[in-house]
Amino acid sequence: MYSDLDGFLADLERRKLLTRIAEPVSPELEIAAVTDRACKSAGGGPALLFEKPTGFDIPVVSNAFGSLERMCLALGVKSLDDLSKEIDELLTLPMPKGMMDALKMLPLVNRMSDLMPKTVKDGPCQEVVRHEATLDELPILTCWPGDGGRYITLPLVFTKDPETSMRNIGTYRMQVFDGRTTGMHWQRHKGGAQHHRVAERLGRRLEVAIALSADPVLTYAATAPMPEGLDELLLAGFLARRRIDMTRCVTVDLEVPANAHIVLEGYVEPGERRREGPFGDHTGFYSQPDDFPVFHLTCVTSRQRPTYLTTIVGRPPMEDYYLGLASGRIFLPMIRKTVPEIVDIHFPAEGIFHNLVVVSIDKRYPGHARKIMNVFWGLGQLMFSKTIIVVDRDVNVHDMSEVAWIVGTHIDPLRDVQMTRGPVDDLDDAADLPAYGGKMGIDATRKWASEGYTRRWPEPAVTTEQAARRAAEIWKQVGA
Ligand SMILES: Cc1cc2nc3c(=O)[nH]c(=O)nc-3n(C[C@H](O)[C@H](O)[C@H](O)COP(=O)(O)O)c2cc1C
Ligand SMILES: [Mn+2]
């Protein structure tokens, strides 16, 4: 595993998965445009290292996670399915039967207790401490021409619940208002927003620390849909196979990853709001301006020679698709713990996580597909799912051609479409109201007599094994 971002980038370069761009490229639209080209090329393109962002000495890295291969490297696994298996094993620890069994389990137990972060002194993230620094010194990008300004797009935002002191880390974009203030775009459903809600109720200021260019596992963990109250650092520790080193901030009572390159310390006042946006978002459209809390900078700490890690969101596929892919695989075993009949889940890139999800199930009783829809609409960030397609277990949810075929042949729209209302993603501008709107579930499973379908369900037309073997021979002969 990599000990920090530099280790990850060096390995990517060794593997020829990172492209250096020595020519000056402007943080105003140009770096974003080059990154967009990379994201849209086959397999997600290479990671990009802009050595000379025009006007700055700090190099910019984008698209670091933007391919399946790089996402796996970042998480230290050969395939994301290996990770699913590992998590599944962790969750299904058998009770030891005797001394020998208990001993065999020790490595796993060690791994569990090794998850907790540890506090260290003198993190590299504090080599330089400047109370008067401004954000104008950082090569923060303007991504799209209609954007309200420059945005920090890949920050790790650290807060503590003012009442319980529980930590949260989330990735919430920050629009630069001026050298010392930014927007704080935590949406109302997110962990940071909840901490701010509590602080406002108490009439208190909420301290916030932002880590930039942290190690790959942590950067991923900040985007992960961890259930509220579960520390993202535990997930990071599990993925990194080591305890995460944390350092105390200089001006706020928070800890940040010791090996981050840059840390912004500051606070958000109760009651203060400022217009944020527009921003070319991961829907591929500009999201509307809206009022959000304001982050006030108190101190910038950094390494001597920091690198600025960022990402561009926009019309899919983009880098965030791969971060989401990892979450899909990591959280599937956890979801299956309470809903074991779920076989597989697919979030197609075009569906941007919440617009479209395909689920296959081991159908066991009448109405089962509708139960699955309700599970999604009631479970963590899956509540945002706008369209849910449920298919039987034999359908490959990752093959959208197969899914379209099955949906078309298996549904009677009057019977099989379930409409409802509920919370929708803040970025959903199709809903009449912000964050509240409609949802649709499509039951594309085979219908049973117990569900009112009394005709005979058609069998798929497939040839015999013998004829298929013969066809393979003939096919070889004709060289096709
Ligand atoms: C590149 C990127 C940018 C994101 N920007 C935002 C954002 O501006 N606001 C937001 O609420 N969520 C944003 N998210 C999603 C959150 O990071 C995600 O929902 C995360 O699970 C939130 O963590 P939490 O549950 O601890 O709040 C972004 C995700 C990615 C990958
Ligand atoms: Mn969280």
Coordinates of C-alpha atoms and ligand atoms in Angstrom, one line a residue:
M1 CA 0.0 0.0 0.0
Y2 CA 1.1 3.6 -0.6
S3 CA 2.1 5.7 2.3
D4 CA 0.9 8.9 0.7
L5 CA -0.2 10.5 -2.5
D6 CA 3.4 10.7 -3.8
G7 CA 3.9 7.0 -3.5
F8 CA 0.7 6.4 -5.5
L9 CA 1.7 8.9 -8.2
A10 CA 5.2 7.4 -8.5
D11 CA 3.8 4.0 -8.9
L12 CA 1.3 5.2 -11.6
E13 CA 4.2 6.7 -13.4
R14 CA 6.3 3.5 -13.2
R15 CA 3.3 1.6 -14.7
K16 CA 2.9 4.2 -17.4
L17 CA -0.5 5.2 -16.1
L18 CA 0.4 8.8 -15.5
T19 CA 1.1 11.4 -18.2
R20 CA 3.3 14.5 -17.4
I21 CA 2.4 17.7 -19.1
A22 CA 5.5 20.0 -19.0
E23 CA 3.9 22.8 -21.1
P24 CA 2.2 25.6 -19.2
V25 CA -1.6 25.0 -19.0
S26 CA -4.0 27.4 -17.5
P27 CA -6.1 26.6 -14.4
E28 CA -8.7 28.7 -16.1
L29 CA -10.7 26.1 -18.1
E30 CA -7.6 24.6 -19.9
I31 CA -6.6 22.0 -17.3
A32 CA -10.3 21.0 -17.0
A33 CA -10.6 20.7 -20.8
V34 CA -7.5 18.5 -21.1
T35 CA -8.7 16.4 -18.2
D36 CA -12.1 16.0 -19.9
R37 CA -10.4 14.7 -23.0
A38 CA -8.6 12.2 -20.9
C39 CA -11.7 11.0 -19.1
K40 CA -13.6 10.6 -22.4
S41 CA -10.8 8.5 -24.0
A42 CA -10.8 4.7 -23.9
G43 CA -10.8 3.2 -20.4
G44 CA -10.8 6.6 -18.7
G45 CA -7.4 7.9 -20.0
P46 CA -4.3 8.4 -18.0
A47 CA -3.8 10.3 -14.7
L48 CA -2.5 13.8 -15.6
L49 CA 0.3 15.7 -13.9
F50 CA 0.4 19.4 -15.0
E51 CA 3.9 20.4 -14.0
K52 CA 3.3 24.1 -14.7
P53 CA -0.2 25.4 -14.1
T54 CA 0.1 29.0 -15.6
G55 CA 1.0 31.4 -12.8
F56 CA 1.7 28.8 -10.1
D57 CA 4.6 26.7 -8.8
I58 CA 2.3 24.0 -7.4
P59 CA 1.8 21.1 -9.8
V60 CA -1.8 20.0 -10.4
V61 CA -2.8 16.3 -10.6
S62 CA -6.2 15.2 -12.1
N63 CA -7.9 12.0 -13.1
A64 CA -5.7 10.0 -10.6
F65 CA -8.6 7.6 -9.9
G66 CA -10.1 7.7 -13.4
S67 CA -9.8 4.1 -14.5
L68 CA -10.7 0.7 -13.1
E69 CA -7.0 -0.2 -12.9
R70 CA -6.0 2.9 -11.0
M71 CA -9.0 2.7 -8.7
C72 CA -7.9 -0.9 -7.8
L73 CA -4.2 0.2 -7.3
A74 CA -5.4 3.1 -5.0
L75 CA -7.3 0.5 -2.8
G76 CA -4.5 -2.1 -3.0
V77 CA -6.5 -4.8 -4.6
K78 CA -6.4 -6.8 -7.8
S79 CA -10.1 -6.4 -8.5
L80 CA -12.9 -4.7 -6.8
D81 CA -14.7 -8.1 -6.4
D82 CA -11.7 -9.3 -4.3
L83 CA -12.5 -6.4 -2.0
S84 CA -16.2 -7.4 -1.9
K85 CA -15.1 -10.9 -0.9
E86 CA -12.8 -9.7 1.8
I87 CA -15.4 -7.5 3.3
D88 CA -17.9 -10.3 3.1
E89 CA -15.5 -12.6 5.0
L90 CA -14.9 -9.9 7.6
L91 CA -18.7 -9.5 8.1
T92 CA -19.3 -13.3 8.4
L93 CA -16.7 -14.1 11.0
P94 CA -17.7 -17.6 12.3
M95 CA -17.7 -18.1 16.1
P96 CA -14.5 -20.0 17.0
K97 CA -15.2 -23.6 18.1
G98 CA -12.0 -24.1 20.1
M99 CA -8.5 -22.8 20.9
M100 CA -7.1 -23.7 17.5
D101 CA -9.9 -22.0 15.6
A102 CA -9.6 -18.9 17.7
L103 CA -5.9 -18.8 17.0
K104 CA -6.5 -19.1 13.3
M105 CA -8.7 -16.0 13.5
L106 CA -6.1 -13.9 15.1
P107 CA -4.8 -12.1 12.0
L108 CA -8.4 -11.0 11.2
V109 CA -8.9 -9.8 14.8
N110 CA -5.6 -7.9 14.6
R111 CA -6.7 -6.3 11.5
M112 CA -9.9 -5.1 13.2
S113 CA -8.1 -3.6 16.1
D114 CA -5.5 -2.0 13.8
L115 CA -8.2 0.1 12.1
M116 CA -8.2 2.9 14.7
P117 CA -6.3 6.1 13.6
K118 CA -3.3 7.2 15.7
T119 CA -2.1 10.7 16.5
V120 CA 1.4 11.7 15.5
K121 CA 3.4 14.8 16.0
D122 CA 4.9 16.9 13.3
G123 CA 3.0 15.7 10.2
P124 CA 4.5 16.6 6.8
C125 CA 1.3 18.5 6.3
Q126 CA 2.6 21.1 8.7
E127 CA 6.1 21.7 7.4
V128 CA 5.0 25.2 6.5
V129 CA 2.4 27.0 8.8
R130 CA 1.0 30.3 7.6
H131 CA -1.7 32.2 9.4
E132 CA -1.9 34.9 6.8
A133 CA -2.0 32.7 3.7
T134 CA -4.7 33.1 1.1
L135 CA -6.3 30.8 -1.4
D136 CA -5.0 32.8 -4.2
E137 CA -1.7 31.0 -3.8
L138 CA -3.3 27.6 -4.8
P139 CA -3.8 26.6 -8.5
I140 CA -7.6 26.1 -7.9
L141 CA -9.4 25.5 -11.2
T142 CA -12.2 27.1 -13.0
C143 CA -13.7 24.0 -14.6
W144 CA -16.5 25.2 -16.9
P145 CA -17.2 28.5 -18.6
G146 CA -20.5 29.1 -16.8
D147 CA -19.1 28.3 -13.4
G148 CA -19.6 30.9 -10.6
G149 CA -15.8 30.9 -10.0
R150 CA -12.9 28.7 -9.0
Y151 CA -13.8 25.5 -7.1
I152 CA -11.9 23.1 -4.9
T153 CA -13.4 19.9 -6.2
L154 CA -11.7 17.1 -4.2
P155 CA -11.4 18.4 -0.6
L156 CA -11.6 16.1 2.5
V157 CA -13.8 18.1 4.8
F158 CA -13.3 17.2 8.5
T159 CA -15.9 18.2 11.2
K160 CA -16.9 16.9 14.6
D161 CA -20.5 16.7 15.9
P162 CA -20.5 19.5 18.6
E163 CA -22.5 17.3 21.0
T164 CA -21.0 13.9 20.6
S165 CA -17.6 14.7 19.1
M166 CA -18.1 12.0 16.4
R167 CA -15.9 12.8 13.4
N168 CA -17.1 13.0 9.8
I169 CA -15.2 13.3 6.6
G170 CA -17.0 14.2 3.3
T171 CA -16.0 15.5 -0.1
Y172 CA -18.0 18.7 -0.6
R173 CA -16.9 21.2 -3.2
M174 CA -15.8 24.7 -2.1
Q175 CA -16.3 27.7 -4.3
V176 CA -13.6 30.3 -3.7
F177 CA -15.4 33.6 -2.8
D178 CA -12.1 35.4 -2.0
G179 CA -8.7 34.7 -0.6
R180 CA -10.0 33.9 2.9
T181 CA -13.6 32.6 2.3
T182 CA -15.3 29.8 0.3
G183 CA -18.7 28.2 -0.1
M184 CA -19.3 25.0 1.9
H185 CA -21.4 22.9 -0.3
W186 CA -22.4 20.1 2.1
Q187 CA -25.9 19.1 1.0
R188 CA -28.6 18.8 3.6
H189 CA -28.5 15.0 3.7
K190 CA -24.8 14.8 4.4
G191 CA -22.7 14.3 7.5
G192 CA -21.1 17.8 7.5
A193 CA -24.5 19.5 7.1
Q194 CA -25.8 17.5 10.1
H195 CA -22.9 18.7 12.3
H196 CA -23.6 22.3 11.1
R197 CA -27.3 21.8 12.0
V198 CA -26.3 20.8 15.5
A199 CA -23.9 23.8 15.8
E200 CA -26.6 26.2 14.6
R201 CA -29.0 24.8 17.2
L202 CA -26.4 25.5 19.8
G203 CA -25.7 28.9 18.3
R204 CA -22.0 27.9 18.0
R205 CA -19.4 28.2 15.3
L206 CA -18.4 24.9 13.7
E207 CA -14.7 24.3 13.3
V208 CA -13.7 22.8 9.9
A209 CA -10.5 21.4 8.6
I210 CA -9.9 20.6 4.9
A211 CA -7.2 18.2 3.8
L212 CA -6.0 18.4 0.2
S213 CA -3.9 15.8 -1.7
A214 CA -4.3 13.2 1.0
D215 CA -3.3 9.6 0.5
P216 CA -5.5 7.7 -2.1
V217 CA -7.3 5.5 0.4
L218 CA -8.4 8.5 2.4
T219 CA -9.4 10.5 -0.6
Y220 CA -11.6 7.6 -1.6
A221 CA -13.1 7.2 1.9
A222 CA -14.2 10.8 2.0
T223 CA -16.5 10.1 -0.9
A224 CA -17.8 6.8 0.5
P225 CA -21.5 6.6 1.6
M226 CA -20.6 5.6 5.2
P227 CA -23.7 5.3 7.5
E228 CA -24.0 8.3 9.8
G229 CA -21.9 8.0 12.9
L230 CA -19.4 5.5 11.4
D231 CA -16.0 7.1 11.1
E232 CA -14.6 7.2 7.5
L233 CA -11.2 6.7 9.0
L234 CA -12.1 3.1 10.0
L235 CA -12.9 2.3 6.4
A236 CA -9.7 4.0 5.4
G237 CA -7.7 2.0 8.0
F238 CA -9.3 -1.2 6.8
L239 CA -8.5 -0.4 3.1
A240 CA -5.0 0.8 3.8
R241 CA -4.2 -2.2 6.1
R242 CA -2.6 0.2 8.5
R243 CA -3.6 2.8 11.1
I244 CA -4.0 6.3 9.6
D245 CA -1.6 8.9 11.0
M246 CA -3.4 12.0 12.2
T247 CA -2.0 15.3 13.3
R248 CA -3.6 18.0 15.5
C249 CA -4.5 21.2 13.6
V250 CA -2.8 24.5 14.6
T251 CA -5.8 26.8 15.0
V252 CA -8.8 24.5 15.4
D253 CA -9.6 21.5 17.6
L254 CA -9.5 18.9 14.9
E255 CA -7.1 16.3 13.5
V256 CA -6.1 15.9 9.9
P257 CA -4.2 13.2 8.0
A258 CA -0.5 13.8 8.7
N259 CA 0.6 13.1 5.2
A260 CA -1.8 15.4 3.4
H261 CA 0.0 18.0 1.2
I262 CA -2.2 21.0 2.1
V263 CA -4.6 21.7 5.0
L264 CA -7.0 24.6 5.2
E265 CA -8.1 25.3 8.8
G266 CA -11.1 27.4 9.6
Y267 CA -14.8 27.6 10.7
V268 CA -18.4 28.0 9.5
E269 CA -20.5 30.5 11.4
P270 CA -24.1 29.7 12.5
G271 CA -26.7 31.4 10.4
E272 CA -24.4 32.7 7.7
R273 CA -25.3 31.8 4.1
R274 CA -24.0 33.0 0.7
R275 CA -25.1 32.3 -2.9
E276 CA -23.1 29.4 -4.3
G277 CA -22.9 28.3 -7.9
P278 CA -23.6 27.8 -10.7
F279 CA -21.3 24.8 -11.2
G280 CA -20.9 22.4 -14.1
D281 CA -21.8 19.4 -12.1
H282 CA -21.5 15.6 -12.4
T283 CA -24.9 15.5 -14.0
G284 CA -23.3 17.1 -17.1
F285 CA -25.4 20.2 -16.5
Y286 CA -24.9 23.4 -14.5
S287 CA -26.5 23.1 -11.1
Q288 CA -28.5 26.1 -10.0
P289 CA -27.1 28.7 -7.6
D290 CA -28.3 28.3 -4.1
D291 CA -27.5 29.5 -0.6
F292 CA -24.9 27.6 1.3
P293 CA -22.8 28.1 4.5
V294 CA -19.5 30.0 4.3
F295 CA -16.1 28.7 5.2
H296 CA -13.7 31.2 6.8
L297 CA -10.0 30.4 6.6
T298 CA -7.8 30.8 9.7
C299 CA -4.6 29.1 8.6
V300 CA -3.0 27.2 5.8
T301 CA -0.5 24.5 6.5
S302 CA 1.4 22.5 3.9
R303 CA 4.4 20.6 2.8
Q304 CA 7.4 22.4 1.5
R305 CA 6.6 21.4 -2.0
P306 CA 3.0 20.4 -2.2
T307 CA 1.0 19.0 -5.2
Y308 CA -2.6 20.0 -5.7
L309 CA -4.9 16.9 -6.4
T310 CA -8.2 17.8 -8.0
T311 CA -10.9 16.3 -10.2
I312 CA -13.2 17.5 -12.9
V313 CA -16.9 16.5 -12.8
G314 CA -19.1 16.9 -15.9
R315 CA -21.0 14.8 -18.4
P316 CA -20.2 11.1 -17.7
P317 CA -18.0 9.2 -17.8
M318 CA -15.7 11.2 -15.5
E319 CA -13.3 10.3 -12.8
D320 CA -16.0 10.2 -10.1
Y321 CA -17.6 7.2 -11.9
Y322 CA -14.7 5.0 -10.7
L323 CA -14.9 6.3 -7.1
G324 CA -18.6 5.4 -7.2
L325 CA -17.8 2.0 -8.7
A326 CA -15.6 1.3 -5.7
S327 CA -18.4 2.2 -3.3
G328 CA -20.8 0.0 -5.2
R329 CA -18.5 -3.0 -4.6
I330 CA -17.5 -2.1 -1.1
F331 CA -21.0 -1.6 0.2
L332 CA -22.7 -4.5 -1.6
P333 CA -21.6 -7.1 1.0
M334 CA -22.8 -4.8 3.8
I335 CA -26.2 -4.3 2.1
R336 CA -26.5 -8.0 1.6
K337 CA -26.2 -8.5 5.4
T338 CA -29.7 -7.2 5.8
V339 CA -31.0 -7.9 2.3
P340 CA -29.4 -11.2 1.4
E341 CA -31.7 -11.8 -1.6
I342 CA -29.9 -9.0 -3.5
V343 CA -27.6 -10.7 -6.0
D344 CA -25.9 -7.8 -7.8
I345 CA -26.2 -4.1 -8.3
H346 CA -25.2 -1.9 -11.2
F347 CA -25.0 1.9 -11.3
P348 CA -24.4 2.7 -15.0
A349 CA -22.1 5.7 -15.6
E350 CA -24.9 7.5 -17.5
G351 CA -27.2 7.2 -14.5
I352 CA -24.8 9.2 -12.3
F353 CA -25.3 7.0 -9.2
H354 CA -28.8 8.1 -8.4
N355 CA -30.7 8.4 -11.6
L356 CA -30.6 4.8 -12.5
V357 CA -29.8 1.6 -10.7
V358 CA -30.3 -2.0 -11.8
V359 CA -30.7 -4.7 -9.1
S360 CA -30.9 -8.4 -9.6
I361 CA -32.6 -10.5 -6.9
D362 CA -33.2 -14.1 -5.8
K363 CA -37.0 -13.7 -6.0
R364 CA -38.6 -15.6 -3.1
Y365 CA -42.2 -14.3 -2.6
P366 CA -44.9 -12.3 -4.3
G367 CA -44.1 -8.5 -4.4
H368 CA -40.5 -9.2 -3.7
A369 CA -39.3 -6.7 -6.3
R370 CA -41.3 -3.9 -4.6
K371 CA -39.8 -4.7 -1.3
I372 CA -36.4 -4.2 -2.9
M373 CA -37.4 -0.8 -4.2
N374 CA -38.5 0.2 -0.7
V375 CA -35.3 -1.0 0.8
F376 CA -33.4 1.3 -1.6
W377 CA -35.6 4.2 -1.0
G378 CA -35.1 3.8 2.7
L379 CA -31.3 3.0 2.9
G380 CA -28.6 5.7 3.4
Q381 CA -27.7 7.5 0.2
L382 CA -29.5 4.9 -1.9
M383 CA -32.7 6.8 -0.9
F384 CA -31.8 9.2 -3.8
S385 CA -32.4 6.4 -6.4
K386 CA -34.7 7.9 -8.9
T387 CA -35.2 4.9 -11.2
I388 CA -34.8 1.4 -9.9
I389 CA -35.0 -1.6 -12.2
V390 CA -35.4 -4.9 -10.5
V391 CA -34.6 -8.1 -12.5
D392 CA -34.3 -11.8 -11.7
R393 CA -31.0 -13.3 -10.6
D394 CA -30.2 -14.8 -14.0
V395 CA -30.0 -11.4 -15.6
N396 CA -26.6 -9.8 -15.9
V397 CA -27.2 -6.3 -14.5
H398 CA -23.9 -5.0 -15.9
D399 CA -25.0 -5.7 -19.5
M400 CA -27.3 -2.8 -20.3
S401 CA -28.3 -4.4 -23.6
E402 CA -29.5 -7.5 -21.8
V403 CA -31.3 -5.3 -19.2
A404 CA -33.1 -3.3 -21.9
W405 CA -34.2 -6.5 -23.5
I406 CA -35.5 -8.0 -20.3
V407 CA -37.3 -4.8 -19.2
G408 CA -39.0 -4.5 -22.6
T409 CA -40.2 -8.1 -22.6
H410 CA -41.0 -8.5 -18.9
I411 CA -43.0 -5.5 -18.0
D412 CA -46.6 -4.4 -18.4
P413 CA -46.2 -0.7 -17.6
L414 CA -49.6 -0.4 -16.0
R415 CA -48.9 -3.3 -13.7
D416 CA -45.1 -3.2 -13.1
V417 CA -44.2 0.5 -12.5
Q418 CA -44.3 1.7 -8.9
M419 CA -44.3 5.5 -8.5
T420 CA -43.6 7.2 -5.2
R421 CA -42.3 10.4 -3.7
G422 CA -39.4 11.2 -1.4
P423 CA -36.1 12.9 -0.9
V424 CA -34.1 13.3 -4.1
D425 CA -30.6 14.4 -4.6
D426 CA -29.9 18.1 -4.2
L427 CA -28.5 18.1 -7.7
D428 CA -31.8 16.9 -9.2
D429 CA -33.1 19.9 -11.1
A430 CA -35.9 18.0 -12.8
A431 CA -37.9 17.8 -9.5
D432 CA -40.4 20.7 -8.9
L433 CA -39.0 21.3 -5.5
P434 CA -35.4 21.2 -4.3
A435 CA -34.5 17.8 -2.7
Y436 CA -38.1 16.5 -2.9
G437 CA -39.6 14.7 -5.9
G438 CA -40.8 11.6 -7.6
K439 CA -39.2 8.1 -7.9
M440 CA -40.0 5.1 -10.2
G441 CA -39.4 1.5 -9.6
I442 CA -39.7 -1.0 -12.5
D443 CA -40.4 -4.6 -11.6
A444 CA -38.9 -6.5 -14.5
T445 CA -38.8 -9.9 -12.8
R446 CA -40.9 -12.8 -14.1
K447 CA -44.4 -12.5 -12.7
W448 CA -45.9 -15.3 -10.7
A449 CA -49.5 -16.6 -10.4
S450 CA -49.4 -15.5 -6.8
E451 CA -48.9 -12.0 -8.1
G452 CA -52.0 -12.3 -10.3
Y453 CA -50.3 -13.4 -13.5
T454 CA -52.2 -16.5 -14.5
R455 CA -50.9 -17.0 -18.1
R456 CA -47.8 -19.0 -18.8
W457 CA -44.5 -17.1 -18.6
P458 CA -42.6 -17.6 -21.9
E459 CA -39.4 -19.6 -21.9
P460 CA -36.3 -18.0 -23.5
A461 CA -35.5 -19.5 -26.9
V462 CA -32.1 -21.3 -26.6
T463 CA -30.8 -24.1 -28.7
T464 CA -29.7 -27.5 -27.4
E465 CA -26.2 -28.1 -26.0
Q466 CA -25.6 -30.6 -28.8
A467 CA -26.5 -28.1 -31.6
A468 CA -24.5 -25.4 -29.8
R469 CA -21.4 -27.6 -29.8
R470 CA -21.9 -28.4 -33.5
A471 CA -22.3 -24.7 -34.2
A472 CA -19.0 -24.0 -32.5
E473 CA -17.3 -26.5 -34.7
I474 CA -18.8 -25.2 -37.9
W475 CA -18.0 -21.6 -36.8
K476 CA -14.3 -22.6 -36.4
Q477 CA -14.2 -24.2 -39.9
V478 CA -15.6 -21.1 -41.6
G479 CA -13.1 -19.1 -39.7
A480 CA -15.6 -16.7 -38.2
Ligands
LIG1 C1 -15.8 14.6 -6.8 C2 -16.9 14.6 -5.9 C3 -17.5 15.8 -5.5 C4 -18.6 15.9 -4.6 N1 -19.2 17.1 -4.3 C5 -20.1 17.1 -3.3 C6 -20.7 18.3 -2.9 O1 -20.3 19.4 -3.4 N2 -21.7 18.3 -2.0 C7 -22.1 17.2 -1.4 O2 -23.0 17.2 -0.5 N3 -21.6 16.0 -1.8 C8 -20.7 15.9 -2.7 N4 -20.1 14.7 -3.1 C9 -20.7 13.5 -2.6 C10 -20.2 13.2 -1.2 O3 -18.8 13.2 -1.1 C11 -20.7 11.8 -0.7 O4 -22.1 11.8 -0.7 C12 -20.2 11.4 0.6 O5 -20.7 10.1 0.9 C13 -20.6 12.3 1.7 O6 -20.1 11.8 2.9 P1 -21.0 12.0 4.3 O7 -22.1 11.0 4.2 O8 -20.0 11.8 5.3 O9 -21.5 13.4 4.2 C14 -19.1 14.7 -4.0 C15 -18.5 13.5 -4.4 C16 -17.4 13.4 -5.3 C17 -16.8 12.1 -5.6
MN2 MN -20.0 10.4 6.9

